[in-house]
Amino acid sequence: MRRTMIAGLAMSFCLTGLGATAQDSAPAKELFGRVAGPAELQPDAIGFYSRGCASGTVALPSDGPAWQVMRPSRNRYWGLPNLVAYIQRLAVDARQNDGWPGLLVGDLSQPRGGPMPFGHSSHQIGLDVDIWFDPMPDRTLTPQERETIQATSYIKKGTNVTLDRSKWTAAHSRLIKRAASYPEVERIFVNAGVKKQLCDTAGSDRAWLQKIRPWYLHDDHLHVRLSCPPGMSGCKSQEPTEKGDGCGANLSWWLSSVPYARPGKPTKPEKPKPPMTLAGLPSACRTVLDAPGRGSAAGAEAAVGAGAEVNIPLPTARPVLN
């Protein structure tokens, strides 16, 4: 028994490489970003979408009948079981019912959720996923392609919200409507120009539009966020959106120049905010971080081309997303 406890403690220490004191001061994005596999705990979303962690995550397989995982080297293809099931169901339903060839799936969460070294401030509790607007090609992408192909912007160059109608199709609109149709979906973030297109073409069936929320960027993907699952009391729900289809005053503000105006130069430069530390996350996240790992056999499968040498460029930092 004692031997087992010692082995467990050693494994926990190896996962983080730091003692408790060092953990408290180290940026949480470094601690969670270096863990390769999920915690051997029951599935749980802990905290808020932008301040939390996740246990019991599972890997989305790199290939399915109607999806392919992009950027697998980031190790962000992990989500709570209900998120992974949602992606798989959406992919198949959209192909069968909406004429969508298949999903190119971007980031979900890290194996134990938590803050990421770059790219997102949310995606921390295993309930967020980015899905590219680009349809899946009718072939399996190579490992190199999955790391280097760039998602296409569907907003005209030089503008913030003007939809490029030479690229957008009715199938894109059907995909988003399908994505919003499931009861577990809390909201979906898209560029304001995309939201306007959906408002203009939705017709009389408009209830689903309430879930579609305009946000900065999101010109090349939709960001789906699921609600806190039943029974996960540590998961903090997001404030509900206003009633209606969201095609009125709120959208008008997002379509104006106000959200994109550059702030004036401050007289005194602001001090950069210190990075989030483990102490700033829910206390249960320490348990998640230190828990023994379940292994990452699924993750090894998702790391496309595991036996071949692939020249993968280092990821470049992108503006922080919601």
Coordinates of C-alpha atoms in Angstrom, one line a residue:
M1 CA 0.0 0.0 0.0
R2 CA 2.8 2.4 1.0
R3 CA 4.7 1.5 -2.1
T4 CA 1.7 2.3 -4.2
M5 CA 1.3 5.7 -2.6
I6 CA 4.9 6.5 -3.1
A7 CA 4.7 5.5 -6.7
G8 CA 1.6 7.7 -7.2
L9 CA 3.3 10.7 -5.6
A10 CA 6.4 10.2 -7.8
M11 CA 4.2 10.0 -10.9
S12 CA 2.4 13.2 -9.9
F13 CA 5.7 15.0 -9.4
C14 CA 7.0 13.8 -12.8
L15 CA 3.9 15.1 -14.5
T16 CA 4.5 18.7 -13.4
G17 CA 8.2 18.5 -12.8
L18 CA 7.7 21.0 -10.0
G19 CA 7.0 21.0 -6.2
A20 CA 3.9 22.6 -4.8
T21 CA 5.6 25.9 -4.0
A22 CA 7.1 26.2 -7.5
Q23 CA 3.7 25.2 -9.0
D24 CA 2.1 28.2 -7.2
S25 CA 4.3 30.7 -8.9
A26 CA 4.8 29.1 -12.3
P27 CA 2.4 30.3 -15.1
A28 CA -0.5 27.9 -15.3
K29 CA -0.2 27.8 -19.1
E30 CA 3.2 26.2 -18.7
L31 CA 2.1 23.6 -16.2
F32 CA -1.0 22.5 -18.2
G33 CA 0.7 22.9 -21.6
R34 CA 3.5 20.4 -20.8
V35 CA 1.2 17.5 -19.6
A36 CA 0.9 14.9 -22.4
G37 CA -2.1 12.9 -21.3
P38 CA -5.4 13.2 -19.3
A39 CA -5.9 12.8 -15.6
E40 CA -7.1 9.4 -14.5
L41 CA -10.2 10.9 -12.9
Q42 CA -13.9 11.0 -13.7
P43 CA -14.9 13.4 -16.4
D44 CA -15.5 16.9 -14.9
A45 CA -15.5 20.5 -16.1
I46 CA -14.0 22.6 -13.3
G47 CA -14.4 26.4 -13.2
F48 CA -15.3 28.7 -16.1
Y49 CA -14.5 28.4 -19.8
S50 CA -11.6 30.9 -19.4
R51 CA -10.5 30.0 -15.9
G52 CA -10.5 26.3 -15.1
C53 CA -9.4 22.8 -16.1
A54 CA -10.9 19.4 -17.0
S55 CA -10.5 15.9 -15.9
G56 CA -11.3 12.6 -17.6
T57 CA -11.0 14.0 -21.1
V58 CA -10.9 11.8 -24.1
A59 CA -9.1 12.3 -27.5
L60 CA -11.0 13.0 -30.7
P61 CA -9.7 10.4 -33.1
S62 CA -7.6 12.1 -35.8
D63 CA -9.8 10.7 -38.6
G64 CA -13.4 9.8 -38.7
P65 CA -16.1 9.1 -41.4
A66 CA -16.7 12.9 -41.7
W67 CA -13.9 14.7 -39.9
Q68 CA -10.1 15.2 -39.7
V69 CA -8.2 16.8 -36.9
M70 CA -6.0 19.8 -37.8
R71 CA -2.8 20.9 -35.9
P72 CA -2.4 17.6 -34.0
S73 CA 1.1 18.6 -32.8
R74 CA -0.6 21.1 -30.5
N75 CA -2.1 18.2 -28.5
R76 CA -5.4 20.1 -28.2
Y77 CA -7.7 17.4 -29.5
W78 CA -9.0 16.5 -26.0
G79 CA -12.5 17.2 -24.6
L80 CA -15.0 15.9 -22.2
P81 CA -16.8 12.8 -23.6
N82 CA -19.9 14.8 -24.4
L83 CA -17.9 17.3 -26.5
V84 CA -16.2 14.6 -28.5
A85 CA -19.6 12.8 -29.0
Y86 CA -21.1 16.1 -30.2
I87 CA -18.3 16.7 -32.8
Q88 CA -18.7 13.2 -34.1
R89 CA -22.5 13.5 -34.3
L90 CA -22.4 16.9 -36.0
A91 CA -19.9 15.7 -38.6
V92 CA -22.1 12.8 -39.6
D93 CA -25.4 14.7 -39.4
A94 CA -24.0 17.6 -41.5
R95 CA -22.8 15.3 -44.2
Q96 CA -26.0 13.3 -44.4
N97 CA -28.5 16.1 -44.1
D98 CA -26.7 19.4 -45.2
G99 CA -24.4 18.4 -48.0
W100 CA -21.3 19.3 -45.9
P101 CA -18.3 17.1 -47.0
G102 CA -16.9 16.8 -43.5
L103 CA -15.4 18.8 -40.6
L104 CA -11.8 20.1 -40.3
V105 CA -11.5 20.3 -36.5
G106 CA -9.3 22.8 -34.9
D107 CA -8.5 23.2 -31.2
L108 CA -10.6 21.5 -28.4
S109 CA -8.7 21.6 -25.1
Q110 CA -5.4 20.3 -23.7
P111 CA -5.4 16.9 -22.0
R112 CA -6.2 18.4 -18.7
G113 CA -7.7 21.6 -19.9
G114 CA -6.3 24.7 -18.3
P115 CA -4.7 27.8 -19.8
M116 CA -2.8 27.4 -23.1
P117 CA 0.6 28.7 -24.0
F118 CA -0.8 30.6 -27.0
G119 CA -4.0 31.1 -29.0
H120 CA -7.0 31.1 -26.6
S121 CA -8.1 32.4 -23.3
S122 CA -11.0 30.0 -23.2
H123 CA -11.1 26.3 -24.2
Q124 CA -10.0 25.5 -20.7
I125 CA -12.7 23.1 -19.4
G126 CA -13.2 20.6 -22.2
L127 CA -16.4 22.1 -23.6
D128 CA -15.1 24.3 -26.5
V129 CA -14.2 23.4 -30.1
D130 CA -13.1 25.3 -33.2
I131 CA -14.4 24.1 -36.5
W132 CA -13.0 25.5 -39.7
F133 CA -15.3 27.1 -42.3
D134 CA -13.3 25.2 -44.9
P135 CA -14.9 21.9 -45.8
M136 CA -13.0 18.7 -45.5
P137 CA -11.4 17.6 -48.8
D138 CA -12.3 14.2 -50.3
R139 CA -9.0 12.7 -49.2
T140 CA -7.0 12.2 -46.1
L141 CA -4.7 15.1 -45.5
T142 CA -1.0 14.3 -44.9
P143 CA 0.7 15.1 -41.6
Q144 CA 2.5 18.0 -43.2
E145 CA -0.7 19.4 -44.6
R146 CA -2.5 19.2 -41.2
E147 CA 0.2 21.4 -39.7
T148 CA 0.7 23.9 -42.5
I149 CA -2.6 24.5 -44.4
Q150 CA -4.0 27.8 -43.3
A151 CA -7.8 28.2 -42.6
T152 CA -9.4 30.5 -45.2
S153 CA -10.8 33.9 -44.0
Y154 CA -14.4 34.4 -45.2
I155 CA -14.2 38.2 -44.5
K156 CA -12.9 40.5 -47.2
K157 CA -9.3 41.6 -46.8
G158 CA -9.0 45.0 -45.3
T159 CA -12.3 44.9 -43.6
N160 CA -13.5 43.7 -40.2
V161 CA -17.0 42.4 -41.0
T162 CA -17.7 42.4 -44.7
L163 CA -18.5 38.9 -45.8
D164 CA -16.7 37.6 -48.9
R165 CA -19.7 36.3 -50.9
S166 CA -17.4 34.7 -53.5
K167 CA -16.4 32.1 -50.8
W168 CA -19.5 31.8 -48.6
T169 CA -22.2 29.3 -49.6
A170 CA -25.6 28.2 -48.4
A171 CA -23.9 25.1 -47.2
H172 CA -21.9 27.1 -44.7
S173 CA -25.1 28.6 -43.3
R174 CA -26.6 25.1 -43.0
L175 CA -23.6 23.8 -41.2
I176 CA -23.8 26.6 -38.5
K177 CA -27.6 26.0 -38.1
R178 CA -27.0 22.3 -37.7
A179 CA -24.2 23.0 -35.1
A180 CA -26.6 25.2 -33.1
S181 CA -29.5 22.7 -33.3
Y182 CA -28.4 20.4 -30.5
P183 CA -29.7 21.2 -27.0
E184 CA -26.3 20.9 -25.3
V185 CA -24.9 23.9 -27.3
E186 CA -24.7 27.0 -25.2
R187 CA -23.5 29.4 -27.9
I188 CA -21.5 29.6 -31.1
F189 CA -19.0 32.5 -31.8
V190 CA -18.6 33.8 -35.4
N191 CA -17.5 37.0 -37.0
A192 CA -20.2 39.7 -37.1
G193 CA -20.3 39.5 -40.9
V194 CA -21.2 35.9 -40.7
K195 CA -23.9 36.5 -38.1
K196 CA -25.4 39.2 -40.4
Q197 CA -25.5 36.8 -43.3
L198 CA -27.3 34.2 -41.1
C199 CA -29.8 36.9 -39.9
D200 CA -30.5 38.0 -43.5
T201 CA -31.1 34.5 -44.9
A202 CA -32.6 32.6 -42.0
G203 CA -36.3 33.1 -43.0
S204 CA -39.0 32.4 -40.4
D205 CA -37.1 29.8 -38.5
R206 CA -35.0 32.1 -36.3
A207 CA -34.9 30.6 -32.8
W208 CA -31.4 29.0 -33.3
L209 CA -29.9 32.4 -34.2
Q210 CA -30.0 33.4 -30.5
K211 CA -27.1 31.0 -29.9
I212 CA -25.0 32.6 -32.7
R213 CA -22.9 35.4 -31.1
P214 CA -20.6 37.8 -32.9
W215 CA -17.1 38.1 -31.7
Y216 CA -13.7 39.5 -32.7
L217 CA -11.9 37.6 -35.5
H218 CA -13.7 34.2 -36.0
D219 CA -13.5 34.9 -39.7
D220 CA -12.2 31.4 -40.6
H221 CA -14.0 29.2 -38.1
L222 CA -17.0 28.7 -35.8
H223 CA -16.3 28.3 -32.1
V224 CA -18.8 26.0 -30.5
R225 CA -19.3 26.1 -26.7
L226 CA -21.3 23.5 -24.9
S227 CA -23.3 24.1 -21.7
C228 CA -22.1 22.8 -18.3
P229 CA -23.2 19.1 -18.3
P230 CA -25.7 18.0 -15.6
G231 CA -24.1 16.9 -12.4
M232 CA -20.9 18.8 -12.8
S233 CA -21.4 21.3 -10.0
G234 CA -18.0 22.8 -10.2
C235 CA -18.6 24.0 -13.8
K236 CA -19.6 27.7 -13.9
S237 CA -22.2 28.5 -16.5
Q238 CA -22.0 31.6 -18.7
E239 CA -24.4 34.4 -18.3
P240 CA -27.4 33.9 -20.6
T241 CA -27.6 36.0 -23.7
E242 CA -30.4 38.5 -24.3
K243 CA -33.7 37.2 -25.6
G244 CA -34.5 37.2 -29.3
D245 CA -32.5 36.4 -32.4
G246 CA -29.6 38.7 -31.7
C247 CA -30.0 40.4 -35.1
G248 CA -30.9 43.9 -33.7
A249 CA -29.0 46.5 -31.7
N250 CA -26.3 44.1 -30.5
L251 CA -25.4 43.0 -34.0
S252 CA -25.5 46.7 -35.2
W253 CA -22.8 47.6 -32.7
W254 CA -20.6 44.7 -33.8
L255 CA -21.0 45.9 -37.4
S256 CA -20.0 49.4 -36.6
S257 CA -16.5 50.8 -36.4
V258 CA -16.6 51.1 -32.6
P259 CA -15.5 47.6 -31.6
Y260 CA -12.4 47.8 -33.9
A261 CA -11.2 51.3 -33.1
R262 CA -7.6 51.5 -32.0
P263 CA -7.3 52.9 -28.5
G264 CA -5.3 56.1 -28.0
K265 CA -1.8 55.9 -26.8
P266 CA -1.8 55.9 -22.9
T267 CA 0.2 58.7 -21.3
K268 CA 1.7 56.1 -19.0
P269 CA 2.3 52.6 -20.3
E270 CA 0.2 50.0 -18.5
K271 CA 2.0 47.2 -16.7
P272 CA 1.4 43.9 -18.4
K273 CA -0.9 41.6 -16.4
P274 CA 1.0 38.8 -14.6
P275 CA 0.2 35.4 -16.1
M276 CA -2.4 33.2 -14.5
T277 CA -0.9 30.9 -11.9
L278 CA -2.3 27.6 -10.5
A279 CA -3.3 29.6 -7.4
G280 CA -5.7 31.6 -9.5
L281 CA -7.6 28.6 -10.8
P282 CA -10.2 26.6 -8.9
S283 CA -8.5 24.5 -6.1
A284 CA -9.6 21.3 -7.7
C285 CA -7.3 22.1 -10.7
R286 CA -4.3 21.2 -8.5
T287 CA -5.7 17.7 -8.0
V288 CA -6.3 17.4 -11.8
L289 CA -2.7 18.6 -12.5
D290 CA -1.1 16.2 -10.0
A291 CA -3.3 13.2 -10.7
P292 CA -1.7 10.1 -12.3
G293 CA -2.1 10.0 -16.1
R294 CA -4.3 7.6 -17.9
G295 CA -1.7 7.3 -20.7
S296 CA -2.1 8.7 -24.1
A297 CA -2.7 5.8 -26.4
A298 CA -5.5 7.7 -28.1
G299 CA -3.3 10.7 -28.3
A300 CA -0.6 8.7 -29.9
E301 CA -3.1 7.7 -32.6
A302 CA -4.1 11.3 -33.1
A303 CA -0.6 12.5 -33.5
V304 CA -0.8 11.9 -37.2
G305 CA 2.2 10.3 -38.9
A306 CA 3.8 9.1 -35.7
G307 CA 6.3 6.9 -37.6
A308 CA 7.4 9.4 -40.2
E309 CA 9.6 12.4 -40.0
V310 CA 7.7 15.5 -40.6
N311 CA 9.2 19.0 -40.8
I312 CA 6.6 20.8 -38.7
P313 CA 7.1 24.6 -38.2
L314 CA 6.8 26.0 -34.8
P315 CA 3.4 27.6 -34.2
T316 CA 3.2 31.3 -34.4
A317 CA 1.3 33.3 -31.8
R318 CA -2.1 34.4 -32.8
P319 CA -4.2 37.1 -31.2
V320 CA -6.0 35.9 -28.1
L321 CA -9.4 34.5 -28.8
N322 CA -12.4 34.4 -26.5

